[in-house]
mmCIF file of C-alpha atoms in Angstrom:
data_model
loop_
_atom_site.group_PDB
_atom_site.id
_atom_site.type_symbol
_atom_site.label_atom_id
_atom_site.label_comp_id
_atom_site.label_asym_id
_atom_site.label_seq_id
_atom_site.Cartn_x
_atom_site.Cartn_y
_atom_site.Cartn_z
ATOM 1 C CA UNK A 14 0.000 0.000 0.000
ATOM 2 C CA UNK A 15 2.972 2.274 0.818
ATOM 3 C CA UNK A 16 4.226 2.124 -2.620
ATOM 4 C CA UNK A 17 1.492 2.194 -4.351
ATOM 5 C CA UNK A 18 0.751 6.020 -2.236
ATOM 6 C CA UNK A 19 4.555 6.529 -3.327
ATOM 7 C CA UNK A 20 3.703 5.835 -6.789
ATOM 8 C CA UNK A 21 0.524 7.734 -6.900
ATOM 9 C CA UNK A 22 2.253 11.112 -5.202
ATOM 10 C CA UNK A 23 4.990 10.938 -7.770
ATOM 11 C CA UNK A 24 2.704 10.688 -10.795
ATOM 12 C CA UNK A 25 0.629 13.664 -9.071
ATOM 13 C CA UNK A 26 4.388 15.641 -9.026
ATOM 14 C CA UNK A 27 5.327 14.457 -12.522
ATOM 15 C CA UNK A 28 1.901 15.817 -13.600
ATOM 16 C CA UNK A 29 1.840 19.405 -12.109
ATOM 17 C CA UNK A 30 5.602 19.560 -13.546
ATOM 18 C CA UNK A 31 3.897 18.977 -16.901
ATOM 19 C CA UNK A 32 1.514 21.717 -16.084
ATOM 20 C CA UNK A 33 3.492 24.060 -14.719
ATOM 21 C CA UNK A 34 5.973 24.170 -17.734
ATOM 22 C CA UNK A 35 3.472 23.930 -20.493
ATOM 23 C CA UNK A 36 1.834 27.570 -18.482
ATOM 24 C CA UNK A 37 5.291 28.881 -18.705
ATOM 25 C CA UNK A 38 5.505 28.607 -22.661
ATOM 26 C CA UNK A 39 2.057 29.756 -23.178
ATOM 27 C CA UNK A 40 2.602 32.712 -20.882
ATOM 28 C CA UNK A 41 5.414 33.956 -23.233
ATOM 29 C CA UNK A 42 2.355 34.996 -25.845
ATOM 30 C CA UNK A 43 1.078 37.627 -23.359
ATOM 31 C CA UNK A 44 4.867 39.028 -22.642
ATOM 32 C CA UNK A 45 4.739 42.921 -24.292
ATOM 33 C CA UNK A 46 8.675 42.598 -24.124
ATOM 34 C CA UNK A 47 11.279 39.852 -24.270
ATOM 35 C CA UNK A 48 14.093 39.267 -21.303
ATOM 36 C CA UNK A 49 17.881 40.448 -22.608
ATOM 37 C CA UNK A 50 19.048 37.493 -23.880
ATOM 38 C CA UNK A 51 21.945 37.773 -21.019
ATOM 39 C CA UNK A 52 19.146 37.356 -18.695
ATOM 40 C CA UNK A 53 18.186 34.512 -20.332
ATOM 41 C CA UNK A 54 21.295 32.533 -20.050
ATOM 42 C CA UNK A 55 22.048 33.665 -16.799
ATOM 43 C CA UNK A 56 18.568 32.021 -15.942
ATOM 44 C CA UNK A 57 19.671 29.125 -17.995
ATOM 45 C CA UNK A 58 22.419 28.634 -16.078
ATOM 46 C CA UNK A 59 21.087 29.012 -12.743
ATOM 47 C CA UNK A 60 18.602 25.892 -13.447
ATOM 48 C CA UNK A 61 21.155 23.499 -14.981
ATOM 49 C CA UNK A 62 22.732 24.142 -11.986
ATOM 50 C CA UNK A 63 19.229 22.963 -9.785
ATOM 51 C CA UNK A 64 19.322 19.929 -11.831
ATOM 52 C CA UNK A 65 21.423 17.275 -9.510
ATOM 53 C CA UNK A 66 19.200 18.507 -6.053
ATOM 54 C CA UNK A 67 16.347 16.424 -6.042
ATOM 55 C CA UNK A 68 14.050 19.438 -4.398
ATOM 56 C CA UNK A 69 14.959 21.919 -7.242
ATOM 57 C CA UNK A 70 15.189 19.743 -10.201
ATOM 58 C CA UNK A 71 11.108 20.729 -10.841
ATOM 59 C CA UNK A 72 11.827 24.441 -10.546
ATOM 60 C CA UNK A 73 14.940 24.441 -12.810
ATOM 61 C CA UNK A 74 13.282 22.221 -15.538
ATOM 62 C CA UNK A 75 10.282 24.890 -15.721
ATOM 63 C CA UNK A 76 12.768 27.508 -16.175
ATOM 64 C CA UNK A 77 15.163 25.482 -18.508
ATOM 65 C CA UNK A 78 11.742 25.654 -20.549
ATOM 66 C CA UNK A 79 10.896 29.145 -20.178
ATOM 67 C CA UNK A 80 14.302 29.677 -21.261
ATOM 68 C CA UNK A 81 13.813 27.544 -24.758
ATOM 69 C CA UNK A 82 10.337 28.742 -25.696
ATOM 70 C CA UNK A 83 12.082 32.824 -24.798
ATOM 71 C CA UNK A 84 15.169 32.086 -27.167
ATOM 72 C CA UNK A 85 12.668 30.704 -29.955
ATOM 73 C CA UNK A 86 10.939 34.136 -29.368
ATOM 74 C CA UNK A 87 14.197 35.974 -29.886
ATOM 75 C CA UNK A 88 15.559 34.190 -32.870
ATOM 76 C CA UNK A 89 12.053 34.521 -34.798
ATOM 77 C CA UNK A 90 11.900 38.229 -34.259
ATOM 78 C CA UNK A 91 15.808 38.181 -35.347
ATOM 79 C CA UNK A 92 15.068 36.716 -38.467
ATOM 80 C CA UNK A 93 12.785 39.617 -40.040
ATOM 81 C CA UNK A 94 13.134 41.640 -42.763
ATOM 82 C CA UNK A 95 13.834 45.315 -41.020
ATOM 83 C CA UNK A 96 11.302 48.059 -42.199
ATOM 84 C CA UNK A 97 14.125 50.533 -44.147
ATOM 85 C CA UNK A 98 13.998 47.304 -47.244
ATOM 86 C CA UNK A 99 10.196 47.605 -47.514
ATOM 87 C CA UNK A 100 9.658 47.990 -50.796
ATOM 88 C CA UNK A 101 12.583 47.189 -52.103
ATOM 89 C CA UNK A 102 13.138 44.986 -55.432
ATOM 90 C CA UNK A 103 16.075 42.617 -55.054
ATOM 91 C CA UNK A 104 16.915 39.421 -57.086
ATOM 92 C CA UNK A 105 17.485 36.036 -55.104
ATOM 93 C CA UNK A 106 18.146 32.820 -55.729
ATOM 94 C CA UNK A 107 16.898 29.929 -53.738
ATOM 95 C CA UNK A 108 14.495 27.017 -53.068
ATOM 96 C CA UNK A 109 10.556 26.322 -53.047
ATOM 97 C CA UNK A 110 9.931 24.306 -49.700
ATOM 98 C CA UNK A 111 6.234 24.161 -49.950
ATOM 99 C CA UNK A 112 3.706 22.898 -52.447
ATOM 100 C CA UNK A 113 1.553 26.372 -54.052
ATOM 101 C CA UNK A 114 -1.406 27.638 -52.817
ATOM 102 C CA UNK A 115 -3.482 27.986 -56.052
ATOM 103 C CA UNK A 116 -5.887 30.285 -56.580
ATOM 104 C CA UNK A 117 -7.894 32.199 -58.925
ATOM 105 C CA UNK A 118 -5.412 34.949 -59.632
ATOM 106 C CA UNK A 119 -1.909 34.549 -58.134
ATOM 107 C CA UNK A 120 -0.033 31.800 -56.630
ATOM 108 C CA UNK A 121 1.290 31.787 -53.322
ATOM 109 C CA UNK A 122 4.315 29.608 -51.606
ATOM 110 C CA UNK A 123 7.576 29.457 -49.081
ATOM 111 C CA UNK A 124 10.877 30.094 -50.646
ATOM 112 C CA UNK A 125 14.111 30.115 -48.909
ATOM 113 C CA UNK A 126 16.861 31.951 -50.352
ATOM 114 C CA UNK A 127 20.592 30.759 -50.581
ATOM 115 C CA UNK A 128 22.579 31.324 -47.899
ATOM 116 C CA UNK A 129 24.525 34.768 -47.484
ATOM 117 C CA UNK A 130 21.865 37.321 -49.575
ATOM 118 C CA UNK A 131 20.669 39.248 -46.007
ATOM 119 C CA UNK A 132 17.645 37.584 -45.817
ATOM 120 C CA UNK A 133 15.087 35.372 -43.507
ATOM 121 C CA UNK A 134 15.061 31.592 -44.090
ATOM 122 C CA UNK A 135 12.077 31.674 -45.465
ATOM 123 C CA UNK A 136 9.660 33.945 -47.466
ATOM 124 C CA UNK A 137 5.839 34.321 -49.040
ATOM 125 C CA UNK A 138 6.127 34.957 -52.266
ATOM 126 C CA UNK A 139 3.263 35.575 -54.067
ATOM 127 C CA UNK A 140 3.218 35.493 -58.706
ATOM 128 C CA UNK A 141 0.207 37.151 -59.753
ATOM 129 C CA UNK A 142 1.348 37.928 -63.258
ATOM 130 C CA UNK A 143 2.019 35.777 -65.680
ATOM 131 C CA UNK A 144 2.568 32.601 -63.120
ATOM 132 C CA UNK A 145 4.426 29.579 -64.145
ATOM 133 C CA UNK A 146 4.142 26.064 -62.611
ATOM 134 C CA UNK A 147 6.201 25.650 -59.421
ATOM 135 C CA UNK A 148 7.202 22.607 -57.611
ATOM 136 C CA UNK A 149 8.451 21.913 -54.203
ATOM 137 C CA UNK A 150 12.704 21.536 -54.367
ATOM 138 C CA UNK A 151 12.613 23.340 -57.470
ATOM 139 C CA UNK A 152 15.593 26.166 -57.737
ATOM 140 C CA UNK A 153 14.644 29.253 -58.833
ATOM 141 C CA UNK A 154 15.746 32.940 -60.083
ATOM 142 C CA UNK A 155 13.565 35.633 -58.715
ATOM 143 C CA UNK A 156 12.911 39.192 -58.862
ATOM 144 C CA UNK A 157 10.798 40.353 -55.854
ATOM 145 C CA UNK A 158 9.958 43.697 -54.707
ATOM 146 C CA UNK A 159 10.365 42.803 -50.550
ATOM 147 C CA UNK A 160 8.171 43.723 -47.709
ATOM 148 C CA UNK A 161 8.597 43.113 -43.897
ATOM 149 C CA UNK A 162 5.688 40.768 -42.280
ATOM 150 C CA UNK A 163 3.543 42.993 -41.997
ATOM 151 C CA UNK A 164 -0.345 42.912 -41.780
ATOM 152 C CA UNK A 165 -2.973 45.548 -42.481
ATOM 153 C CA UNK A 166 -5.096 46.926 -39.075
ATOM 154 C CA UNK A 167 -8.142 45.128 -39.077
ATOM 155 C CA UNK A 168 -9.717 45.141 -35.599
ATOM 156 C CA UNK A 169 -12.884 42.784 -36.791
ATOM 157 C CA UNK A 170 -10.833 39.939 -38.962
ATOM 158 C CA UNK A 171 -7.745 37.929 -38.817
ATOM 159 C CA UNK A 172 -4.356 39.025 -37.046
ATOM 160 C CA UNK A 173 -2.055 38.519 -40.154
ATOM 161 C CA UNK A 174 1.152 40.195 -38.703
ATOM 162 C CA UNK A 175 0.428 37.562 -35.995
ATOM 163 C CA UNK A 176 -0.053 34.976 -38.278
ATOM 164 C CA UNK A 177 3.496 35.564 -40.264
ATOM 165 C CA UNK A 178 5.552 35.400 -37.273
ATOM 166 C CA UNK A 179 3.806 32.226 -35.510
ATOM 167 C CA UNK A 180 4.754 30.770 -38.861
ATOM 168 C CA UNK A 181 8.394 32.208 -38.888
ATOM 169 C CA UNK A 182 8.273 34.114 -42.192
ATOM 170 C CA UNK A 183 10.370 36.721 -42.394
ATOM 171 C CA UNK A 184 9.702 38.652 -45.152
ATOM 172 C CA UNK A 185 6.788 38.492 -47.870
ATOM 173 C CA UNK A 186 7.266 39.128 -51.831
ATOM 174 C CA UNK A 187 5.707 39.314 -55.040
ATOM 175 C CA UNK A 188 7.214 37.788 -58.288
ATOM 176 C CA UNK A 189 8.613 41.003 -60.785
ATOM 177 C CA UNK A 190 10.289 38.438 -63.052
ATOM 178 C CA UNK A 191 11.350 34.946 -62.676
ATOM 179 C CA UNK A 192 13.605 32.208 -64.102
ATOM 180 C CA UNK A 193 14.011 28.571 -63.197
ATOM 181 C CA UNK A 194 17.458 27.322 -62.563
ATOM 182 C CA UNK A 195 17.033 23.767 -61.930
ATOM 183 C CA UNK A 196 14.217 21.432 -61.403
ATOM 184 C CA UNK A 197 13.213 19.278 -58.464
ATOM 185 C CA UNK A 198 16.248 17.383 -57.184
ATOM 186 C CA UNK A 199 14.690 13.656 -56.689
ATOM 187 C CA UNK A 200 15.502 13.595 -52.659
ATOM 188 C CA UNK A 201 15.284 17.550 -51.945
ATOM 189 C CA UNK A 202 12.268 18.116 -49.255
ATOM 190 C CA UNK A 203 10.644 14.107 -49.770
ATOM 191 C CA UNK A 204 7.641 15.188 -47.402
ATOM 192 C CA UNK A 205 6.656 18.267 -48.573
ATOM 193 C CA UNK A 206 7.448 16.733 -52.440
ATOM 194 C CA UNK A 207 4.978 13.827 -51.267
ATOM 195 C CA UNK A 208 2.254 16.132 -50.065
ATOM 196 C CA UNK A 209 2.382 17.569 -53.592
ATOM 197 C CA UNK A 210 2.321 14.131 -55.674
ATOM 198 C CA UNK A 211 -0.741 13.233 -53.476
ATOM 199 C CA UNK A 212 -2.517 16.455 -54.335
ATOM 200 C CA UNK A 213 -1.400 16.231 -57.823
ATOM 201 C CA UNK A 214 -2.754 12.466 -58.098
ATOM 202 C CA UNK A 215 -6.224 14.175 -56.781
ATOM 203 C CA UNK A 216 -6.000 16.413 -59.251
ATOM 204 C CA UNK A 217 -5.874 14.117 -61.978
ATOM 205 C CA UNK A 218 -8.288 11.621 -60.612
ATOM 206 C CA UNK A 219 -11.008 13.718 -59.534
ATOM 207 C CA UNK A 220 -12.600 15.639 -61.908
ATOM 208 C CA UNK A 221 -15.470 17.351 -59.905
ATOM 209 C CA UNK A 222 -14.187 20.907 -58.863
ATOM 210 C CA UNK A 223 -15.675 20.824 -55.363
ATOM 211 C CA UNK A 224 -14.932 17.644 -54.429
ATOM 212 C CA UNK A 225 -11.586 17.751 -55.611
ATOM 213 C CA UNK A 226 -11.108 20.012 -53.036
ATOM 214 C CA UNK A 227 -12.684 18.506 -49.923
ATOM 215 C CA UNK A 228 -10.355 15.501 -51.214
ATOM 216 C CA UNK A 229 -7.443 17.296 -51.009
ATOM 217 C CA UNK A 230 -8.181 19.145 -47.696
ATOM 218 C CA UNK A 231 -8.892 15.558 -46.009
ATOM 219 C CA UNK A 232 -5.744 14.586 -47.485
ATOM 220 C CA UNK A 233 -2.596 16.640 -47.662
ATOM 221 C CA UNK A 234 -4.489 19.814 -45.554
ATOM 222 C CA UNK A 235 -4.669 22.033 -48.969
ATOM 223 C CA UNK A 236 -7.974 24.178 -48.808
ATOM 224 C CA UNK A 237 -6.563 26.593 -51.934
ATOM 225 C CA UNK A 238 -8.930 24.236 -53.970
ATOM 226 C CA UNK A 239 -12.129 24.914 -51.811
ATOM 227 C CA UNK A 240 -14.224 27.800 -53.585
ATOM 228 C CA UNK A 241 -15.807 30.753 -51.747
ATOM 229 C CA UNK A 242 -19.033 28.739 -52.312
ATOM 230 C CA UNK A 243 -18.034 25.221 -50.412
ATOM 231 C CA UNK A 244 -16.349 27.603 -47.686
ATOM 232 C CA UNK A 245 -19.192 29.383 -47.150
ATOM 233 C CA UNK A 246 -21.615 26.389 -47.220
ATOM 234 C CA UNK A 247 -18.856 24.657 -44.401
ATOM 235 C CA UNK A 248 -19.228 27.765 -42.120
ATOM 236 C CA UNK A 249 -23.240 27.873 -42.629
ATOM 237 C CA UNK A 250 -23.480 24.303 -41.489
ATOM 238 C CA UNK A 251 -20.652 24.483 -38.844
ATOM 239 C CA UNK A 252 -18.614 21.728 -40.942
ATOM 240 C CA UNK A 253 -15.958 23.698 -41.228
ATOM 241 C CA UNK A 254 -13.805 22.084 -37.974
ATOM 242 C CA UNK A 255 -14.271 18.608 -40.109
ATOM 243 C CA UNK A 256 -11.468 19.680 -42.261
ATOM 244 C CA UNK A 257 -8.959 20.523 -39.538
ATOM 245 C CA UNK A 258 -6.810 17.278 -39.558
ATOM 246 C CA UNK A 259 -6.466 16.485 -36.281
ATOM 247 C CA UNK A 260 -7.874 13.272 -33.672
ATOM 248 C CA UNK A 261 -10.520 11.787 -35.558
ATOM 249 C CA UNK A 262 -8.498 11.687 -39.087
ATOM 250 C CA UNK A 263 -5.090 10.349 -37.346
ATOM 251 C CA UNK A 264 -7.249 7.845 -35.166
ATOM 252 C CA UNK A 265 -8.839 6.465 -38.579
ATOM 253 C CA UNK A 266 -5.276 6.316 -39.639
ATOM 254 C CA UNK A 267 -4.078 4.556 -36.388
ATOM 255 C CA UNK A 268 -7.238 2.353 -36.630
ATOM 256 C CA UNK A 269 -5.789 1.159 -40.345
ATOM 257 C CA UNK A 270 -2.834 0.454 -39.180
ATOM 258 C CA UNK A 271 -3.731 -1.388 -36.430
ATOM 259 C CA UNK A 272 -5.996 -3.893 -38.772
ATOM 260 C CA UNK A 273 -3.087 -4.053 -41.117
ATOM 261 C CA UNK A 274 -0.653 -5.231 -38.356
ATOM 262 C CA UNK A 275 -3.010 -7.558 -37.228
ATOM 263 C CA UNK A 276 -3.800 -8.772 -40.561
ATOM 264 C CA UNK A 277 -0.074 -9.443 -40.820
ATOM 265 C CA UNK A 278 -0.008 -11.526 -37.477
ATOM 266 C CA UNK A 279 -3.166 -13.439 -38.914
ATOM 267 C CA UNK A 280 -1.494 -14.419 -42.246
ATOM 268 C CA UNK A 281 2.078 -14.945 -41.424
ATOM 269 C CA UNK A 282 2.945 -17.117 -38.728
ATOM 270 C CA UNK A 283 4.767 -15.265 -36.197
ATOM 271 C CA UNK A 284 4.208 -16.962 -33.099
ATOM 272 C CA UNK A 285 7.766 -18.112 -32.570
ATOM 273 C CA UNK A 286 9.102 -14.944 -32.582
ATOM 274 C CA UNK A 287 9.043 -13.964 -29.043
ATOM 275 C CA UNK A 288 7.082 -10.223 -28.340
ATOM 276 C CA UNK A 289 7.463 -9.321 -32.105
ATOM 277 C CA UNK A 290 3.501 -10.477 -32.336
ATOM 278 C CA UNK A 291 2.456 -7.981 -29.536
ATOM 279 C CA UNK A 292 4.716 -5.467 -31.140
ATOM 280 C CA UNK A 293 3.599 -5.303 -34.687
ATOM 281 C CA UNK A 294 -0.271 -3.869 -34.467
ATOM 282 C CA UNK A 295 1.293 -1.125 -32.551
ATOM 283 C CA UNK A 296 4.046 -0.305 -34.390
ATOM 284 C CA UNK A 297 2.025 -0.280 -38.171
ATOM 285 C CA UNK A 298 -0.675 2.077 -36.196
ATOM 286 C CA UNK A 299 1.901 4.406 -35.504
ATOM 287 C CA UNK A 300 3.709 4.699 -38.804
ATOM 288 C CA UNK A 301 0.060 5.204 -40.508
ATOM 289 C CA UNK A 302 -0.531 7.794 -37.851
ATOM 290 C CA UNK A 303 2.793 9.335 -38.321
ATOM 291 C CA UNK A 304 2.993 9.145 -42.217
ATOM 292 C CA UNK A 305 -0.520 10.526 -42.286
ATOM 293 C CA UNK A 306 -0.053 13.716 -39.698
ATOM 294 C CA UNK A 307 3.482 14.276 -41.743
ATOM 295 C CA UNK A 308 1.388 14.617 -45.276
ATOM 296 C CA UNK A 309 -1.322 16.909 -43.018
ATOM 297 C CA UNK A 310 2.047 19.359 -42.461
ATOM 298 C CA UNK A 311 2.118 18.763 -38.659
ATOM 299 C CA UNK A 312 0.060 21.124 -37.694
ATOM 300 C CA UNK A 313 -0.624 22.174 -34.107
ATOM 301 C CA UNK A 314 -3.828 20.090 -34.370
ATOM 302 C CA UNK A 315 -2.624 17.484 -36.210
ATOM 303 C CA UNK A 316 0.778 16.972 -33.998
ATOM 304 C CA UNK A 317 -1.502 16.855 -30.713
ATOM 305 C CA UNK A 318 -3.350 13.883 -31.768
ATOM 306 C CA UNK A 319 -0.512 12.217 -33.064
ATOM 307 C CA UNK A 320 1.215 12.211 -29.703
ATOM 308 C CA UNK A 321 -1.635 11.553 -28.065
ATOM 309 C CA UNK A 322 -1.921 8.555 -29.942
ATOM 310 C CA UNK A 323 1.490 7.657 -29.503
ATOM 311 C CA UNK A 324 1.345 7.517 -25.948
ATOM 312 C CA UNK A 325 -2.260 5.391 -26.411
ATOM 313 C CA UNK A 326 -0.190 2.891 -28.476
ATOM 314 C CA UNK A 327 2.522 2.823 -25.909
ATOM 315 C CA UNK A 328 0.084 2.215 -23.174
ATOM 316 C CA UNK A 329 -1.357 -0.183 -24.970
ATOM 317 C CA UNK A 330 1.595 -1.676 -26.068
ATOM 318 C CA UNK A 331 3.066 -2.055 -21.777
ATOM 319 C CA UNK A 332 -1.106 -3.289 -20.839
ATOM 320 C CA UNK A 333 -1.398 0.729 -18.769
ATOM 321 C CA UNK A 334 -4.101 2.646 -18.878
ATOM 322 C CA UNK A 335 -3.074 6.088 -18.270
ATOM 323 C CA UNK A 336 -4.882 8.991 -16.845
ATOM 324 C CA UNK A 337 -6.458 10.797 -19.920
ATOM 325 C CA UNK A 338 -5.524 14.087 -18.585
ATOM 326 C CA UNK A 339 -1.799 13.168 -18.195
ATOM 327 C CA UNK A 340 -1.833 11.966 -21.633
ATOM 328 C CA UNK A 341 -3.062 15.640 -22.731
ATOM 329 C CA UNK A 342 -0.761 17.166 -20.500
ATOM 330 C CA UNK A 343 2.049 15.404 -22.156
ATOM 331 C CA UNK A 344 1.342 16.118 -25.337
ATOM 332 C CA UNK A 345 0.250 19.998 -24.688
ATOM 333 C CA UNK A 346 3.927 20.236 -23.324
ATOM 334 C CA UNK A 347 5.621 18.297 -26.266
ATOM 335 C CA UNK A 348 4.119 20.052 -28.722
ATOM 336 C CA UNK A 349 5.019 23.441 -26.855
ATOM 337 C CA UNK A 350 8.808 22.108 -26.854
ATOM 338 C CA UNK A 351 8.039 21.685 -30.762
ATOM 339 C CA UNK A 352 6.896 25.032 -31.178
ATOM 340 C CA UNK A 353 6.590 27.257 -28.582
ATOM 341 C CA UNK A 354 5.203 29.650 -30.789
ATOM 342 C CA UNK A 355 1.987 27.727 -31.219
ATOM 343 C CA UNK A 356 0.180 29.108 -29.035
ATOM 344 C CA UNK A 357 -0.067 32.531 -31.036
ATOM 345 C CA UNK A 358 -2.535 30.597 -33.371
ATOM 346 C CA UNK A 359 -6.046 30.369 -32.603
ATOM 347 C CA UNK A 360 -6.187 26.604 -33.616
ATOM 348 C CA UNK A 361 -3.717 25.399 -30.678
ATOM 349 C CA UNK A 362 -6.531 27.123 -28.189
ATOM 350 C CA UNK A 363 -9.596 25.750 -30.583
ATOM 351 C CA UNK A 364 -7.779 22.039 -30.185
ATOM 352 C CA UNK A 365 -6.428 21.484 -26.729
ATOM 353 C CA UNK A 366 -9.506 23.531 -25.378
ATOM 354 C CA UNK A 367 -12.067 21.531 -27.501
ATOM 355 C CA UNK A 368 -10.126 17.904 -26.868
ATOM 356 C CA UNK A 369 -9.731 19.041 -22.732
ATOM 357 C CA UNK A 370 -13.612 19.191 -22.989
ATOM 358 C CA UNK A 371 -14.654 15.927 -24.316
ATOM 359 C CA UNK A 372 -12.099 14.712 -21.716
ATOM 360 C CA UNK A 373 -13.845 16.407 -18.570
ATOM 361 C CA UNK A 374 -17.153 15.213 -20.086
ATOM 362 C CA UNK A 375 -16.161 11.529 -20.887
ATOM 363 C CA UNK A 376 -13.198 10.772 -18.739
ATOM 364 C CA UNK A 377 -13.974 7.935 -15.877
ATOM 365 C CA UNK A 378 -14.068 9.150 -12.562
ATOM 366 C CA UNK A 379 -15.165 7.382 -9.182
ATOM 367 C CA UNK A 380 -17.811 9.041 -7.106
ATOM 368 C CA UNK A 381 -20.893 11.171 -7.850
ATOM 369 C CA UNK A 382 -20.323 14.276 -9.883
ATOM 370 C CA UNK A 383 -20.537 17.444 -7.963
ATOM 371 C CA UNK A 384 -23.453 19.910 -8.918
ATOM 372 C CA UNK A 385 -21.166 22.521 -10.640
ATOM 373 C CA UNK A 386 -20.024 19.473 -12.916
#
């Protein structure tokens, strides 16, 4: 019984550790003004040195990740084009990392120029004129005129400004004149080139405008092909979450995987090979989950569920069955150490919120409910 109460305390610690780091990254949103950077690795220092004391290893962990989510602050406002070059035209050369957003009248995408030109990592560029076909890993020759991340004021609609620098662009451009320099290298960017020969092969296949789109949202994340008419239907009817890849579409995923695995155990006969039969289910339902989240683009959403379902698998996998809560937990805080500038989106607050919900709704618990609840 003693250590069993042992046990239980030291989950309960491990748990508000989780908590109280994961508040210390999402805090940093609010800040109006960064630490010195000094401070910062004086603070840094300070709790690697708490480490090896068992009272104030807690403490100095929280801090340690104060510390990383601040620096990730620092280097993303560091890497921003400064407001004397807005407007100006310059000519780069460099790489498209992302598959175009088509639409009507311009193409958009992220291009990262060579190394040594002055500039962010990466940029929006925008061709309105004129646009060619671009590919992800393609090299490219561009004339842009150049203009820092800025958004317009609009106190009723989106926070763009906000939105370029959660997203680390640097800079945004439009296309002047352009010239292709050499086409995709066959192992340059294989995700983000896979994302693109999936929406491609939806292209082709599906000839219906509108639900060539809904296909390729579900599948590689790309709403450029949903129309002002399906988008406004979606937010009519209050469809418009189904799109967001996130639990349900990397569970269906995991589920797959898991028959597959099975199916494998069924068919070949693997019952001499020690715990590779217990191992197998699990480990298929993971690399579907995985492979499917990495052709979603990771985002905030999607990466959530994924390590949620990771740590169901792994459960699963050792016959646990862990608090749902401390499953959340875990995963808010890993994908804070991810990103810790996720939580300047709306859609980390629309998923953890929604998902800690359903898990104060439906989550066991022994004993009547009080009134409030």
């Amino acid at each position: 019984m003693r250590a069993v109460g042992g046990n239980r305390r030291a989950q309960i610690r491990t748990t508000r550790g989780l908590v109280a780091a994961a508040l210390a990254v999402v805090a940093c949103a609010g800040l109006e003004a960064l630490p010195p950077p000094w401070m910062l690795l004086c603070a840094a220092t300070l709790a690697l040195a708490t480490v090896p004391w068992r009272s104030g290893r807690p403490a100095g962990l929280v801090v340690l990740v104060l510390c990383w989510a601040l620096a990730e602050y620092h280097a993303t406002l560091k890497d921003r084009l400064d407001s004397h070059s807005a407007g100006t035209v310059r000519q780069l050369n460099g790489t498209v990392v992302t598959p175009p957003d088509i639409h009507a009248d311009h193409l958009r995408f992220r291009f990262r120029p060579d190394p040594g030109q002055g500039l962010p990592r990466i940029l929006l560029v925008s061709w309105y004129r004129d646009a060619e076909h671009v590919a992800v890993g393609e090299r490219w020759r561009l004339e842009l005129r150049l203009k820092p991340p800025w958004g317009a004021v609009n106190f009723q609609g989106s926070d763009r400004e906000r939105w370029l620098f959660s997203e680390r662009i640097g800079a945004t451009g439009s296309v002047r004149s352009a010239e292709r320099l050499s086409p995709r290298l066959p192992y340059s960017l294989p995700v983000q080139a896979a994302r693109e020969r999936v929406r491609e092969a939806i292209s082709d296949r599906v000839s219906d405008p509108r639900s060539r789109g809904l296909v390729q949202a579900l599948a590689v994340a790309d709403r450029s092909g949903l129309g002002p008419g399906e988008r406004e239907a979606m937010r009519l009817t209050g469809t418009s979450h189904l799109l967001a890849i996130s639990g349900l579409h990397v569970g269906l995923a995991a589920l797959f995987g898991m028959l597959l695995g099975r199916g494998l155990l069924f068919l070949l006969p693997l019952g001499r090979w020690g715990a590779w039969p217990r191992i197998i289910a699990p480990v298929t339902a993971a690399a579907f989950a995985v492979g499917y989240a990495a052709l979603a683009n990771l985002g905030v959403s999607t990466l959530r569920a994924v390590v949620m379902t990771l740590a169901v698998l792994l459960a699963l996998h050792g016959a646990r069955a862990p608090h749902p809560l401390r499953a959340f937990t875990l995963a808010l805080l890993l994908v804070l150490l991810a990103d810790p500038l996720a939580p300047l989106g709306a859609g980390f607050w629309f998923s953890f919120l929604a998902v800690l919900a359903l898990l104060l709704t439906f989550s066991p618990r022994v004993g009547p409910a009080g009134w409030m609840r």
